[in-house]
Each structure stands twice: as structure tokens, then as C-alpha cells.
Short mmCIF file of C-alpha atoms in Angstrom, two decimals:
data_model
loop_
_atom_site.label_atom_id
_atom_site.label_comp_id
_atom_site.label_asym_id
_atom_site.label_seq_id
_atom_site.Cartn_x
_atom_site.Cartn_y
_atom_site.Cartn_z
CA MET A 1 -10.61 -7.08 1.39
CA ARG A 2 -10.98 -4.15 3.87
CA PRO A 3 -11.83 -0.64 2.58
CA VAL A 4 -9.34 2.26 3.09
CA LEU A 5 -11.13 5.59 3.08
CA SER A 6 -10.12 9.22 2.31
CA CYS A 7 -10.80 11.91 4.89
CA ASP A 8 -13.81 13.11 2.74
CA GLU A 9 -15.23 9.54 2.52
CA VAL A 10 -14.97 9.24 6.26
CA ARG A 11 -16.93 12.30 6.81
CA ARG A 12 -19.49 11.21 4.36
CA LEU A 13 -19.70 7.86 6.13
CA GLU A 14 -20.38 9.47 9.48
CA ASP A 15 -23.23 11.33 7.79
CA VAL A 16 -24.72 8.19 6.45
CA ILE A 17 -24.47 6.50 10.00
CA GLU A 18 -26.08 9.55 11.40
CA LYS A 19 -29.01 9.43 9.06
CA GLU A 20 -29.30 5.68 10.07
CA GLY A 21 -30.00 6.87 13.72
CA THR A 22 -26.48 6.89 15.34
CA SER A 23 -25.35 10.42 16.24
CA LYS A 24 -21.87 11.71 16.04
CA ALA A 25 -22.05 12.10 19.81
CA GLU A 26 -22.62 8.25 20.03
CA LEU A 27 -19.96 7.60 17.68
CA MET A 28 -17.51 9.49 19.99
CA GLU A 29 -18.51 7.40 22.87
CA PHE A 30 -18.02 4.26 20.97
CA ALA A 31 -14.61 5.60 19.73
CA GLY A 32 -13.68 6.28 23.37
CA GLU A 33 -14.69 2.83 24.52
CA PHE A 34 -12.66 1.37 21.55
CA VAL A 35 -9.54 3.28 22.74
CA ALA A 36 -10.04 2.17 26.37
CA SER A 37 -10.41 -1.46 25.41
CA GLU A 38 -7.07 -1.29 23.37
CA ALA A 39 -5.36 0.45 26.13
CA LEU A 40 -6.39 -2.13 28.75
CA LYS A 41 -4.83 -4.89 26.62
CA GLY A 42 -1.47 -4.00 28.12
CA ASN A 43 -2.86 -3.99 31.66
CA PRO A 44 -1.61 -0.39 32.43
CA SER A 45 -1.74 0.98 35.96
CA ARG A 46 -0.96 4.57 34.88
CA VAL A 47 -1.95 6.23 31.67
CA VAL A 48 -1.20 9.63 30.36
CA ILE A 49 -3.72 10.97 27.79
CA LEU A 50 -2.80 13.90 25.61
CA VAL A 51 -5.81 15.71 24.13
CA GLY A 52 -6.11 18.63 21.70
CA PHE A 53 -9.01 21.00 20.98
CA GLY A 54 -11.21 18.90 18.67
CA ASN A 55 -13.17 15.65 18.51
CA ASN A 56 -10.02 13.54 18.45
CA GLY A 57 -9.38 14.93 21.95
CA GLY A 58 -13.00 13.91 22.80
CA ASP A 59 -12.32 10.58 22.05
CA GLY A 60 -9.51 10.73 24.50
CA TRP A 61 -11.55 12.32 27.26
CA VAL A 62 -14.15 9.45 26.94
CA ALA A 63 -11.35 6.80 27.13
CA ALA A 64 -10.04 8.60 30.26
CA ASP A 65 -13.44 8.45 32.06
CA ILE A 66 -13.55 4.57 31.21
CA LEU A 67 -10.11 3.82 32.23
CA ALA A 68 -10.53 5.56 35.58
CA GLN A 69 -13.54 3.50 36.24
CA LYS A 70 -11.39 0.43 35.76
CA ASP A 71 -8.95 1.59 38.50
CA VAL A 72 -6.39 2.85 36.18
CA HIS A 73 -4.62 6.09 37.29
CA VAL A 74 -5.22 8.60 34.35
CA ASP A 75 -3.53 11.87 33.84
CA VAL A 76 -5.19 13.89 31.00
CA VAL A 77 -2.98 16.66 29.58
CA SER A 78 -4.97 19.45 27.87
CA PRO A 79 -3.77 22.71 26.33
CA VAL A 80 -6.77 24.43 27.97
CA GLU A 81 -9.48 23.97 30.66
CA PRO A 82 -12.37 21.64 29.71
CA ASP A 83 -14.81 24.55 29.46
CA GLU A 84 -12.47 26.33 26.90
CA ILE A 85 -12.32 23.38 24.55
CA SER A 86 -13.66 24.70 21.20
CA ALA A 87 -15.31 21.57 19.64
CA PRO A 88 -18.88 21.26 21.29
CA LEU A 89 -18.99 17.45 21.51
CA ALA A 90 -15.43 17.31 22.92
CA ARG A 91 -16.17 20.10 25.44
CA HIS A 92 -19.30 18.21 26.64
CA VAL A 93 -17.34 14.86 27.30
CA ALA A 94 -14.34 16.89 28.71
CA ARG A 95 -16.65 18.52 31.29
CA ARG A 96 -18.20 15.20 32.24
CA THR A 97 -14.90 13.60 32.73
CA ALA A 98 -13.40 16.47 34.82
CA GLY A 99 -16.09 15.62 37.41
CA ARG A 100 -14.67 12.09 37.70
CA ASP A 101 -11.60 10.62 39.31
CA VAL A 102 -9.20 11.76 36.76
CA ASN A 103 -6.20 14.03 37.13
CA ILE A 104 -6.20 16.96 34.68
CA VAL A 105 -3.09 18.75 33.83
CA VAL A 106 -3.51 21.92 31.82
CA GLY A 107 -0.60 23.51 29.86
CA PRO A 108 2.28 21.66 31.61
CA SER A 109 5.87 22.72 31.16
CA LYS A 110 8.20 20.53 29.15
CA ASP A 111 9.73 19.13 32.31
CA GLU A 112 6.35 18.54 33.87
CA LEU A 113 5.06 16.68 30.86
CA GLY A 114 8.29 14.58 30.65
CA GLU A 115 7.87 13.56 34.27
CA LEU A 116 4.26 12.52 33.73
CA ILE A 117 5.22 10.42 30.66
CA GLY A 118 8.26 8.89 32.42
CA GLU A 119 5.95 7.58 35.13
CA ALA A 120 3.15 6.15 32.66
CA ASP A 121 2.87 2.73 31.41
CA LEU A 122 1.11 4.09 28.27
CA VAL A 123 0.62 7.16 26.57
CA ILE A 124 -2.70 7.83 24.53
CA ASP A 125 -2.11 10.36 21.69
CA ALA A 126 -5.58 12.06 21.14
CA ILE A 127 -4.22 15.45 20.07
CA LEU A 128 -4.90 15.85 16.51
CA GLY A 129 -7.18 13.96 13.99
CA THR A 130 -8.05 13.69 10.48
CA GLY A 131 -8.47 17.31 10.03
CA PHE A 132 -4.90 18.10 10.56
CA HIS A 133 -2.42 19.07 7.95
CA GLY A 134 0.64 21.22 7.73
CA GLU A 135 3.08 21.84 10.62
CA LEU A 136 2.33 21.33 14.41
CA ARG A 137 1.79 24.53 16.43
CA PRO A 138 2.49 25.25 20.11
CA PRO A 139 1.89 23.75 22.48
CA PHE A 140 1.86 20.42 20.40
CA SER A 141 5.14 21.20 18.66
CA ILE A 142 6.52 20.94 22.14
CA TRP A 143 4.59 17.96 23.38
CA VAL A 144 5.35 15.68 20.41
CA PRO A 145 9.21 15.80 20.63
CA VAL A 146 9.13 15.16 24.42
CA VAL A 147 6.99 12.05 23.67
CA ASN A 148 9.30 10.84 21.01
CA GLU A 149 12.40 11.53 22.98
CA LEU A 150 11.21 9.38 25.97
CA GLU A 151 10.03 6.45 23.58
CA PRO A 152 7.04 5.26 25.65
CA THR A 153 4.47 2.83 24.52
CA VAL A 154 2.09 5.07 22.42
CA LEU A 155 -1.48 4.31 21.29
CA SER A 156 -2.70 6.94 18.77
CA VAL A 157 -6.32 7.69 18.27
CA ASP A 158 -7.35 7.61 14.48
CA VAL A 159 -3.89 8.93 13.27
CA PRO A 160 -0.76 9.81 14.84
CA SER A 161 -0.76 13.41 15.71
CA GLY A 162 1.40 15.37 13.11
CA LEU A 163 0.45 13.10 10.17
CA ASP A 164 -1.69 14.11 7.39
CA ALA A 165 -4.48 11.63 7.36
CA GLN A 166 -4.96 12.06 3.54
CA THR A 167 -1.36 12.16 2.17
CA GLY A 168 0.65 10.51 5.05
CA VAL A 169 3.10 13.37 4.96
CA VAL A 170 4.76 14.62 8.07
CA GLU A 171 5.79 18.21 7.63
CA HIS A 172 8.03 18.57 10.66
CA ASP A 173 7.43 16.18 13.56
CA CYS A 174 4.85 13.51 14.50
CA ILE A 175 4.04 11.15 17.20
CA ARG A 176 5.79 7.77 16.67
CA ALA A 177 2.90 5.33 17.70
CA THR A 178 3.30 1.80 18.91
CA ARG A 179 -0.20 1.31 17.66
CA THR A 180 -2.94 3.37 15.92
CA ALA A 181 -6.45 2.75 16.84
CA THR A 182 -8.29 4.31 13.80
CA MET A 183 -12.07 4.52 13.54
CA LEU A 184 -14.63 2.98 11.16
CA ALA A 185 -11.99 2.33 8.46
CA PRO A 186 -8.31 2.93 8.03
CA LYS A 187 -7.39 6.32 6.51
CA LEU A 188 -5.25 6.37 3.33
CA GLY A 189 -2.47 8.55 5.01
CA LEU A 190 -1.59 5.55 7.25
CA TYR A 191 -0.29 3.58 4.20
CA SER A 192 1.21 6.61 2.26
CA ALA A 193 4.43 8.49 2.45
CA ASP A 194 5.54 8.66 6.11
CA GLY A 195 2.45 6.95 7.41
CA PRO A 196 3.87 3.33 7.82
CA GLU A 197 6.86 4.81 9.60
CA TYR A 198 4.85 6.62 12.43
CA ALA A 199 1.59 4.64 12.66
CA GLY A 200 2.94 1.31 14.05
CA GLU A 201 0.44 -1.54 14.25
CA ILE A 202 -2.93 -0.37 12.90
CA VAL A 203 -6.04 -1.63 14.45
CA CYS A 204 -9.71 -0.54 13.42
CA GLY A 205 -12.59 0.13 15.58
CA ARG A 206 -15.79 -0.49 13.63
CA LEU A 207 -18.00 1.51 16.07
CA TYR A 208 -21.13 0.87 14.34
CA ASP A 209 -22.90 -2.66 14.26
CA GLN A 210 -24.34 -2.09 10.80
CA LEU A 211 -21.06 -0.90 9.29
CA ASP A 212 -20.94 -3.48 6.56
CA GLU A 213 -24.52 -2.47 5.45
CA VAL A 214 -23.68 1.23 4.99
CA ILE A 215 -19.98 1.41 4.12
CA ASP A 216 -20.67 0.75 0.40
CA ASP A 217 -22.87 3.88 0.35
CA VAL A 218 -19.52 5.90 0.12
CA GLU A 219 -16.69 5.50 -2.36
CA HIS A 220 -13.68 3.71 -1.26
CA GLU A 221 -10.24 5.31 -1.98
CA ALA A 222 -8.77 1.80 -1.82
CA GLU A 223 -9.19 -1.63 -0.34
CA ILE A 224 -6.58 -3.61 1.53
CA VAL A 225 -5.81 -7.03 0.22
CA ASP A 226 -5.44 -9.81 3.01
CA SER A 227 -3.47 -13.00 2.16
CA ALA A 228 -6.84 -14.91 2.48
CA ASP A 229 -8.21 -12.92 -0.45
CA LEU A 230 -5.44 -14.52 -2.65
CA ILE A 231 -6.14 -18.08 -1.63
CA ASP A 232 -7.24 -19.17 -5.03
CA PHE A 233 -3.81 -18.34 -6.58
CA PHE A 234 -2.09 -20.96 -4.41
CA GLU A 235 -3.57 -24.07 -5.97
CA PRO A 236 -1.12 -26.79 -6.85
CA LEU A 237 -0.22 -27.50 -10.42
CA PRO A 238 -2.40 -30.17 -12.04
CA MET A 239 -0.75 -33.47 -13.06
CA ASN A 240 -1.49 -33.19 -16.78
CA ILE A 241 0.23 -29.88 -17.24
CA ASN A 242 3.20 -29.10 -19.75
CA LYS A 243 5.55 -26.36 -20.20
CA TYR A 244 3.33 -24.68 -22.77
CA SER A 245 0.04 -25.01 -20.90
CA ARG A 246 1.79 -23.45 -17.89
CA GLY A 247 2.04 -20.31 -19.98
CA SER A 248 4.86 -18.55 -21.83
CA VAL A 249 6.40 -15.27 -21.43
CA LEU A 250 8.56 -13.22 -23.87
CA VAL A 251 10.67 -10.87 -22.23
CA VAL A 252 11.65 -7.90 -24.46
CA ALA A 253 14.44 -6.26 -22.37
CA GLY A 254 18.04 -5.40 -22.02
CA SER A 255 20.59 -3.48 -23.94
CA ALA A 256 24.40 -3.27 -24.11
CA THR A 257 24.28 -0.94 -21.05
CA TYR A 258 21.69 -2.76 -18.99
CA PRO A 259 21.88 -6.49 -19.92
CA GLY A 260 21.19 -7.65 -16.37
CA ALA A 261 17.73 -6.09 -16.34
CA ALA A 262 16.62 -8.74 -19.01
CA MET A 263 18.26 -11.49 -17.02
CA MET A 264 16.43 -10.67 -13.86
CA ALA A 265 13.13 -10.09 -15.42
CA ALA A 266 13.35 -13.37 -17.31
CA LYS A 267 14.41 -15.56 -14.44
CA ALA A 268 11.87 -13.97 -12.09
CA ALA A 269 9.14 -14.76 -14.69
CA ALA A 270 10.20 -18.50 -14.71
CA ARG A 271 10.44 -18.71 -10.97
CA ALA A 272 7.02 -17.19 -10.70
CA GLY A 273 5.61 -20.30 -12.47
CA ALA A 274 5.60 -19.54 -16.36
CA GLY A 275 6.49 -22.84 -18.15
CA TYR A 276 8.28 -21.25 -21.03
CA VAL A 277 10.26 -18.03 -20.94
CA ALA A 278 12.28 -16.50 -23.70
CA VAL A 279 14.23 -13.16 -24.01
CA ALA A 280 14.14 -10.99 -27.11
CA CYS A 281 17.16 -8.57 -26.57
CA PRO A 282 19.53 -6.49 -28.76
CA SER A 283 22.16 -8.49 -30.48
CA ALA A 284 24.77 -6.42 -28.65
CA CYS A 285 23.82 -8.23 -25.30
CA ALA A 286 22.43 -11.40 -26.48
CA ASN A 287 25.43 -13.61 -25.72
CA LEU A 288 25.72 -12.30 -22.27
CA VAL A 289 22.14 -13.18 -21.56
CA ARG A 290 22.56 -16.66 -23.04
CA MET A 291 25.51 -17.44 -20.73
CA ALA A 292 23.76 -16.13 -17.64
CA LEU A 293 20.52 -18.12 -18.49
CA PRO A 294 21.27 -21.45 -20.13
CA SER A 295 17.56 -22.62 -19.69
CA VAL A 296 16.19 -19.57 -21.46
CA PRO A 297 16.07 -19.21 -25.27
CA VAL A 298 17.48 -15.90 -26.46
CA ILE A 299 16.20 -14.07 -29.67
CA ASP A 300 18.70 -11.81 -31.32
CA ILE A 301 17.12 -8.60 -32.32
CA PRO A 302 18.86 -6.06 -34.52
CA SER A 303 20.64 -3.41 -32.39
CA ASP A 304 21.68 0.16 -33.15
CA SER A 305 25.12 1.65 -32.68
CA ARG A 306 24.73 2.08 -28.94
CA GLY A 307 23.53 -1.45 -28.33
CA ALA A 308 19.82 -0.76 -27.92
CA PHE A 309 16.96 -1.96 -30.27
CA GLY A 310 17.56 -0.66 -33.70
CA ALA A 311 15.36 0.45 -36.57
CA ALA A 312 14.54 -3.15 -37.68
CA ALA A 313 13.70 -4.27 -34.04
CA ARG A 314 9.95 -3.71 -34.28
CA LYS A 315 9.06 -6.29 -37.05
CA ALA A 316 11.32 -8.92 -35.33
CA VAL A 317 10.01 -8.41 -31.84
CA CYS A 318 6.31 -8.37 -32.86
CA LYS A 319 6.78 -11.46 -34.90
CA ALA A 320 8.28 -13.32 -31.97
CA ALA A 321 5.56 -11.99 -29.65
CA GLU A 322 2.78 -13.73 -31.51
CA LYS A 323 3.60 -17.13 -30.06
CA PHE A 324 3.59 -16.18 -26.38
CA SER A 325 0.85 -16.04 -23.53
CA CYS A 326 2.25 -12.68 -22.33
CA VAL A 327 4.91 -10.17 -23.17
CA LEU A 328 6.91 -8.03 -20.71
CA CYS A 329 8.67 -5.08 -22.31
CA GLY A 330 10.86 -2.50 -20.79
CA PRO A 331 13.52 -3.41 -18.30
CA GLY A 332 16.85 -1.93 -19.46
CA ILE A 333 15.87 -1.10 -23.02
CA THR A 334 16.70 2.68 -22.88
CA THR A 335 14.53 5.25 -24.88
CA SER A 336 16.17 5.27 -28.21
CA ALA A 337 13.98 5.49 -31.31
CA GLY A 338 14.12 1.92 -31.96
CA CYS A 339 12.86 1.21 -28.50
CA ILE A 340 9.97 3.56 -28.88
CA ASP A 341 9.06 1.82 -32.16
CA VAL A 342 9.06 -1.56 -30.33
CA VAL A 343 6.73 -0.30 -27.54
CA SER A 344 4.48 1.13 -30.15
CA GLY A 345 4.25 -2.02 -32.03
CA LEU A 346 3.63 -4.22 -29.14
CA LEU A 347 0.69 -2.03 -28.02
CA LYS A 348 -1.04 -2.63 -31.31
CA MET A 349 -0.86 -6.59 -30.77
CA ASP A 350 -3.53 -8.69 -29.32
CA VAL A 351 -1.43 -10.18 -26.44
CA PRO A 352 -1.47 -9.50 -22.68
CA LEU A 353 1.20 -6.90 -22.29
CA VAL A 354 3.34 -5.82 -19.24
CA LEU A 355 5.07 -2.42 -19.70
CA ASP A 356 7.78 -1.57 -17.27
CA ALA A 357 10.61 0.74 -16.67
CA ASP A 358 11.96 2.19 -20.06
CA ALA A 359 8.88 1.06 -21.87
CA LEU A 360 6.83 3.51 -19.80
CA ASN A 361 9.43 6.28 -20.53
CA CYS A 362 9.04 5.53 -24.28
CA LEU A 363 5.36 5.79 -23.87
CA ALA A 364 5.68 9.00 -22.04
CA LYS A 365 7.66 10.38 -25.04
CA TYR A 366 4.63 9.83 -27.36
CA SER A 367 2.59 12.87 -26.27
CA ILE A 368 2.74 16.40 -24.92
CA GLY A 369 1.20 16.92 -21.57
CA GLY A 370 0.64 13.30 -20.69
CA ILE A 371 -0.51 10.22 -22.47
CA ASP A 372 -4.02 10.56 -20.92
CA LYS A 373 -4.50 13.40 -23.40
CA THR A 374 -3.98 10.97 -26.34
CA PRO A 375 -5.45 7.77 -24.87
CA GLU A 376 -5.63 6.22 -28.24
CA LEU A 377 -1.90 5.57 -28.02
CA TYR A 378 -2.40 2.96 -25.30
CA ARG A 379 -6.05 1.96 -25.49
CA ARG A 380 -6.33 -1.75 -26.54
CA ASP A 381 -8.58 -4.76 -26.29
CA ALA A 382 -6.02 -7.16 -24.76
CA PRO A 383 -4.89 -6.70 -21.13
CA LEU A 384 -2.24 -3.93 -20.48
CA ILE A 385 -0.44 -3.67 -17.20
CA LEU A 386 1.66 -0.54 -16.62
CA THR A 387 4.17 -0.87 -13.58
CA PRO A 388 5.45 2.65 -12.95
CA HIS A 389 7.21 4.07 -9.82
CA HIS A 390 6.28 7.56 -8.85
CA LYS A 391 8.63 9.33 -11.11
CA GLU A 392 7.75 7.29 -14.17
CA LEU A 393 4.13 7.80 -13.30
CA SER A 394 4.65 11.54 -13.12
CA ARG A 395 6.18 11.34 -16.64
CA LEU A 396 3.23 9.61 -17.97
CA ILE A 397 0.83 12.39 -16.83
CA GLY A 398 2.82 15.20 -18.20
CA ASP A 399 5.24 15.66 -15.25
CA ASP A 400 2.49 16.49 -12.70
CA PRO A 401 3.90 15.64 -9.34
CA VAL A 402 3.32 12.12 -7.82
CA ALA A 403 4.83 12.07 -4.44
CA ASP A 404 2.77 9.71 -2.23
CA LEU A 405 0.14 6.98 -2.33
CA GLY A 406 -2.84 9.44 -2.72
CA THR A 407 -1.38 11.23 -5.70
CA ALA A 408 -0.17 7.93 -7.24
CA ILE A 409 -3.81 6.72 -7.08
CA GLU A 410 -5.17 9.94 -8.66
CA ALA A 411 -2.50 9.73 -11.41
CA SER A 412 -3.29 6.04 -12.17
CA ARG A 413 -6.96 6.86 -12.40
CA ARG A 414 -6.38 9.55 -14.92
CA LEU A 415 -4.68 7.03 -17.11
CA LEU A 416 -7.21 4.33 -16.58
CA TRP A 417 -10.38 6.57 -16.95
CA ALA A 418 -8.92 8.08 -20.26
CA ALA A 419 -8.40 4.55 -21.81
CA GLY A 420 -11.68 3.17 -20.37
CA SER A 421 -10.61 -0.33 -20.47
CA GLU A 422 -11.56 -2.93 -17.86
CA ASP A 423 -8.38 -4.99 -18.79
CA MET A 424 -5.98 -2.24 -17.97
CA ILE A 425 -4.09 -2.16 -14.65
CA VAL A 426 -1.61 0.37 -13.24
CA VAL A 427 0.63 -1.08 -10.53
CA ALA A 428 1.79 2.31 -8.98
CA LYS A 429 5.00 1.12 -7.19
CA GLY A 430 6.05 2.81 -3.90
CA PRO A 431 6.67 2.04 -0.28
CA SER A 432 2.96 1.07 -0.31
CA THR A 433 2.04 -0.11 -3.91
CA ALA A 434 -1.46 0.54 -5.24
CA VAL A 435 -2.87 -1.83 -7.89
CA ALA A 436 -5.44 0.34 -9.71
CA GLY A 437 -8.00 -0.73 -12.16
CA VAL A 438 -11.04 1.17 -13.56
CA GLU A 439 -13.39 -0.18 -10.84
CA LYS A 440 -11.29 -0.40 -7.75
CA VAL A 441 -7.80 0.22 -6.19
CA LEU A 442 -6.11 -2.52 -4.14
CA LEU A 443 -3.46 -2.22 -1.51
CA PRO A 444 -1.51 -5.59 -1.37
CA MET A 445 0.85 -6.17 1.60
CA ALA A 446 3.74 -3.81 1.60
CA GLY A 447 7.28 -5.26 1.50
CA PRO A 448 10.18 -4.25 3.77
CA ALA A 449 12.70 -1.31 2.92
CA SER A 450 15.15 -3.92 1.72
CA LEU A 451 13.09 -3.95 -1.65
CA ALA A 452 14.30 -0.34 -2.23
CA THR A 453 17.23 -1.65 -4.22
CA ALA A 454 18.16 -1.43 -8.04
CA GLY A 455 16.52 -4.25 -10.00
CA SER A 456 13.80 -4.97 -7.52
CA GLY A 457 11.24 -3.57 -10.07
CA ASP A 458 12.60 -5.86 -12.73
CA VAL A 459 11.97 -8.85 -10.48
CA LEU A 460 8.43 -7.60 -9.73
CA ALA A 461 7.65 -7.15 -13.44
CA GLY A 462 8.89 -10.75 -14.14
CA ILE A 463 6.62 -11.96 -11.32
CA ILE A 464 3.66 -10.12 -12.75
CA ALA A 465 4.44 -11.46 -16.28
CA GLY A 466 4.82 -14.97 -15.11
CA SER A 467 1.57 -14.81 -13.13
CA VAL A 468 -0.18 -13.33 -16.07
CA ALA A 469 0.97 -16.01 -18.47
CA GLN A 470 -0.47 -18.68 -16.31
CA ALA A 471 -3.88 -17.14 -16.21
CA HIS A 472 -5.24 -18.61 -19.44
CA ASN A 473 -8.82 -19.07 -18.09
CA TYR A 474 -8.78 -16.54 -15.45
CA ALA A 475 -12.09 -14.76 -15.12
CA GLY A 476 -11.51 -12.76 -11.98
CA PRO A 477 -10.38 -9.06 -11.73
CA TRP A 478 -6.96 -8.35 -13.14
CA GLU A 479 -6.41 -6.14 -10.01
CA LEU A 480 -6.38 -9.11 -7.76
CA LEU A 481 -4.06 -11.18 -9.88
CA CYS A 482 -1.51 -8.21 -9.85
CA ALA A 483 -2.09 -7.88 -6.24
CA TYR A 484 -1.00 -11.44 -5.79
CA ALA A 485 2.21 -10.85 -7.75
CA VAL A 486 2.94 -7.76 -5.63
CA THR A 487 2.31 -9.79 -2.47
CA VAL A 488 4.65 -12.39 -3.55
CA HIS A 489 7.19 -9.88 -4.30
CA SER A 490 6.89 -8.42 -0.80
CA PHE A 491 7.40 -11.85 0.69
CA THR A 492 10.71 -12.19 -1.27
CA GLY A 493 11.78 -8.88 0.45
CA PHE A 494 11.04 -10.38 3.85
CA ALA A 495 12.75 -13.78 3.17
CA ALA A 496 15.75 -11.99 1.66
CA ALA A 497 16.14 -9.56 4.66
CA SER A 498 15.81 -12.46 6.91
CA ARG A 499 18.60 -14.31 5.12
CA PHE A 500 20.97 -11.48 4.20
CA GLY A 501 20.12 -8.65 6.47
CA GLU A 502 17.85 -5.76 5.75
CA LYS A 503 20.71 -3.51 4.27
CA SER A 504 22.48 -6.25 2.43
CA VAL A 505 19.68 -7.30 0.00
CA ILE A 506 20.33 -7.08 -3.62
CA ALA A 507 17.83 -7.59 -6.41
CA THR A 508 19.32 -11.07 -7.66
CA ASP A 509 18.76 -12.33 -4.02
CA LEU A 510 15.01 -11.98 -4.43
CA ILE A 511 14.84 -14.10 -7.58
CA ASP A 512 15.76 -17.53 -6.01
CA LEU A 513 13.50 -16.75 -2.97
CA ILE A 514 10.30 -16.41 -5.10
CA GLY A 515 9.39 -20.18 -4.35
CA ASP A 516 9.90 -19.45 -0.71
CA ALA A 517 7.73 -16.27 -0.90
CA MET A 518 5.07 -18.19 -2.49
CA GLU A 519 5.07 -20.73 0.37
CA LEU A 520 5.15 -17.90 3.02
CA ALA A 521 2.22 -16.18 1.25
CA ALA A 522 0.15 -19.51 1.10
CA GLU A 523 0.78 -20.13 4.85
CA SER A 524 -0.29 -16.54 5.51
CA ALA A 525 -3.62 -17.11 3.58
CA LEU A 526 -4.24 -20.34 5.51
CA HIS A 527 -3.52 -18.70 8.76
CA ASP A 528 -6.01 -15.94 8.00
CA LEU A 529 -8.65 -18.61 7.13
CA GLY A 530 -7.88 -20.52 10.21
CA VAL A 531 -6.82 -23.67 8.48
CA LEU A 532 -3.18 -23.51 9.99
CA ASP A 533 -2.61 -23.73 13.75
CA GLU A 534 0.12 -21.65 15.45
CA ASP A 535 2.76 -24.26 14.61
CA SER A 536 2.05 -23.85 10.88
CA GLN A 537 0.64 -27.44 10.80
CA VAL A 538 -2.55 -28.10 8.80
CA GLU A 539 -5.35 -28.71 11.41
CA GLU A 540 -7.08 -32.09 11.30
CA ALA A 541 -10.52 -31.85 9.76
#
């Protein structure tokens, strides 16, 4: 796993490295070398480097010097003369580079800038760094649209200019990078909000030889989960297994209004590997579920006049739940009084529990000002996995805004730290999903935009429940198990988009591709470990 740092954590890491004997001036030199090495991979003959007033621009000046020495024609575009740059380190390297074989263009017009970019093989964006937030100001508010309109190959330094490195938010405009060469560790904003749209391929320059020895001296906002980290979850089934030892899932879901949610979640749990899946749903929709899922037992639960769980539902659901390895509750249940009572009853049981969709909204109705104010409502000894999207997560913390990956992680930690349970996980769903536990936050592989479709969350909940049900003797961190489930879900999105087209994917397409997704994830893990060659064939030992 690879750390992802907040902006404050990066600054603290730089301070740690400086105390170990490597100055910030040296780090700037190393950063410039890394940018130049990434630029040279495309064998450019002409490069335009856009620099700003700060140290991000300093990295660009260093790269310009190195590229010029490699016989690349370099045009450095600066808002001011090198002597007028405000940041001392950047001013120093700018003065040095100005004395070399580099063409410096100060304050070009829009047409002049467009002409330079049009002649270049590569544009290096070293305008704004991790300290930027808000809207672009002149001249950068003019430069950035010119770059984007011409659509050159762009290498951004640390973060694309215009992107908030902490939140990933773009207020007005931002460089659309082909690649982003980030330094020391990826920044959270590259994976949050607008970040994935603008960052392109992300490559990371370590800069410091002993980075592994010092990076744990600072907190990590999150850690990226690579496929290789999940290799243990791709073991084949043993020969002496049966449907019960594979794990069982009770899906408590559905209503007369949303019977399909129960169907999708149950089928996904079975496809994810659970040996026995049953559905407990209101009697008003039980026959519909039976007809749709002939291989899945359906337990009729008393319903109310609107076809949701009724007043007698809690006792019946909890009695059924005693026999299962894992319970998934929430898809399509609504938030009637009977549903709230069912959720309350399941929370008191000693069974691994996944709460999704309306179960989370039922939970949010328990308290005023957020459930973290009354953690005894959801504190339990058995594993508890919450799977909110941003709006549901906001409701759980008293309607405080959750709008991006950073605020989702912060909200998840509020819930986790209030409960204080090592067996509680929040899977904060979004364009980039965070799997948060008390000790760490994991960022599994993000899926494609095709997953943004109604019912996709029900499929993910089923995959999580099916994965948990199989984990009888699992001793590893629950964060990693949930990250595995999220990764499989992401691969279903890629497989479905390939088969049906990105805009044509619907949630039911994902379910029958779960097996394909598992194979793709396993192949990715083996590639990461060097076990498969380029033709996806196992290399001979």
C-alpha cells in the first residue's frame, strides 16, 4: 500500500527530511530532476514550461535547466522576470537557469502563448502547487484556458494548476494534465472531487533515498490499495467445502416500492461467493423476489399498509438472522417505523452486520445532531460495516456537508472514533471510495463513471456481505477485506462498460460480471507481483 498525504502532512514530511540532513533546496533540485526525467520519456524536441511565483515554479526552472542540457529547446513562460520571483528558493534557481541556454518569455500575450504551445511537443505545468486554493487570478486565469483549448500533452508538477490539492475542487478552471508528476507522495486532492478528471496518469517522485524510513513519522491521510495487496483474497476454494462452510448471508431488504433492491443485493452476495443466501423481505413483495431468484430462499416478514416492514418485523428478522454468517440490511427498505425497529434490533445482535442505503437513513433518525453524539446506538462487539454515499454520510453526522473525499474521510472518522470499535468500518462511497477504519483509511481502485447508476450501491453491498460471510477465520484488518470488495465492484464497472458501453451500463449488468471482475482483479494482482507476463500467461518457474 502507498501513502496518500494531506497538504499539512507533506509539509511535516519535508520538515522531517530536512532534520535528517536534506534541505528543501536539495528537494527542489531532486523534484526538478524527476520532472525532467518524466518529460524526456516522450523524447520531446521542444518543451514549454509554465512557471509561477512559488516553489512549484522553482521545480519547473530546475527542469528547464536540465532539459536544455539534454539539447531540448526550452521556452520558460514566467509572469515576472527571474529577479522578481517572490519565493527565495525559486528565485535562486530561476536566476541560475536564466544564465543558461533557455529562452525566457515574460508576460506573453494570449496569442504569443498560444503560438509557443502550438509549436511544443510537451507543456510542463509548474504554475501553482499544493498551497493553491480558490480561483485562478491573472495571468494564470488567461494561461490555463489557452493550454486547455489547444489540448497539448501536459505534464503537471505536483498537482494540476487550479486544483485544490487538499479537496480536489476546481473553482473555475484547471490545467487538464496528461500526467501529473507528484512529489514524495500523492496528495489527497488528486483522488477527490474533480482531481481524477484533471490529473491524468499520476506518477510519484520519491526524491529522498530514505523515504521509507521517515514517511511513517507523519500521519497518512490514506493509503492506496494496489491489486497486489489483495492477493490473499484470490485463493481458490478448497475441495472439502460445502454451501454452509462457504458462508451464509441474510439480506434484509426490499419493500413494495423497491423490490428490485433486495433482488440485486441478494444475487450479488451469491455471485461474490457466499454459499447460502436468503432474503428476508416484507410479505408485500416476497412473491416477486421468489420469482426473480428461484435459487434464493425468501422469508416472508409482516409488512405494514405501505408494503414496508411492519410492527412485528423486528422479532421475525432477528430470529432469522441468528442462523447466518453475515446480515446485510437496508437496500430498498424505506424508513418507516417498522424499518427503524428492524435496524435497531439487528444492531443489538452478535452477527457481522452490513448497513446500507435506507438502513443508514433509519440510523440517522435515531439522534439529533448526528449519531456520533450518541455512539451507544451503534457501538457493538461484532463487526459493523456502514456503506454510505456522501449524502447518507452527511445525514449520519447531523447534516454537516460531505462533498468530497477529504470531508468524507473526516466524517467517517467522527463516526469511528465515537464508537471506538476496531471491528467497525465505514465504506464512504463516491467517485473515489474511502474504506475507513479506526487505525487507517484505504483507497481501493476507483471504478469508471458507468458505476454511477441506480442500484450500483445495492450490488456493492451484496459483494461486501458475500465477502464478509466467507471470512470465518479472517484475522486481517477489516479495512482490507472491504477494500477487496470495492475493488471487485470497480472491476465489474470496467467489464460492463467494455461490454455495453460506458453510458449504457445498468446495475443488473454488474451482477453477472462479478466472476469476470474477480478474474480481472486476480490477474491485476499477479501482474503487479510479476507472476504474469504481458500476454497474461503464468510465467514458468
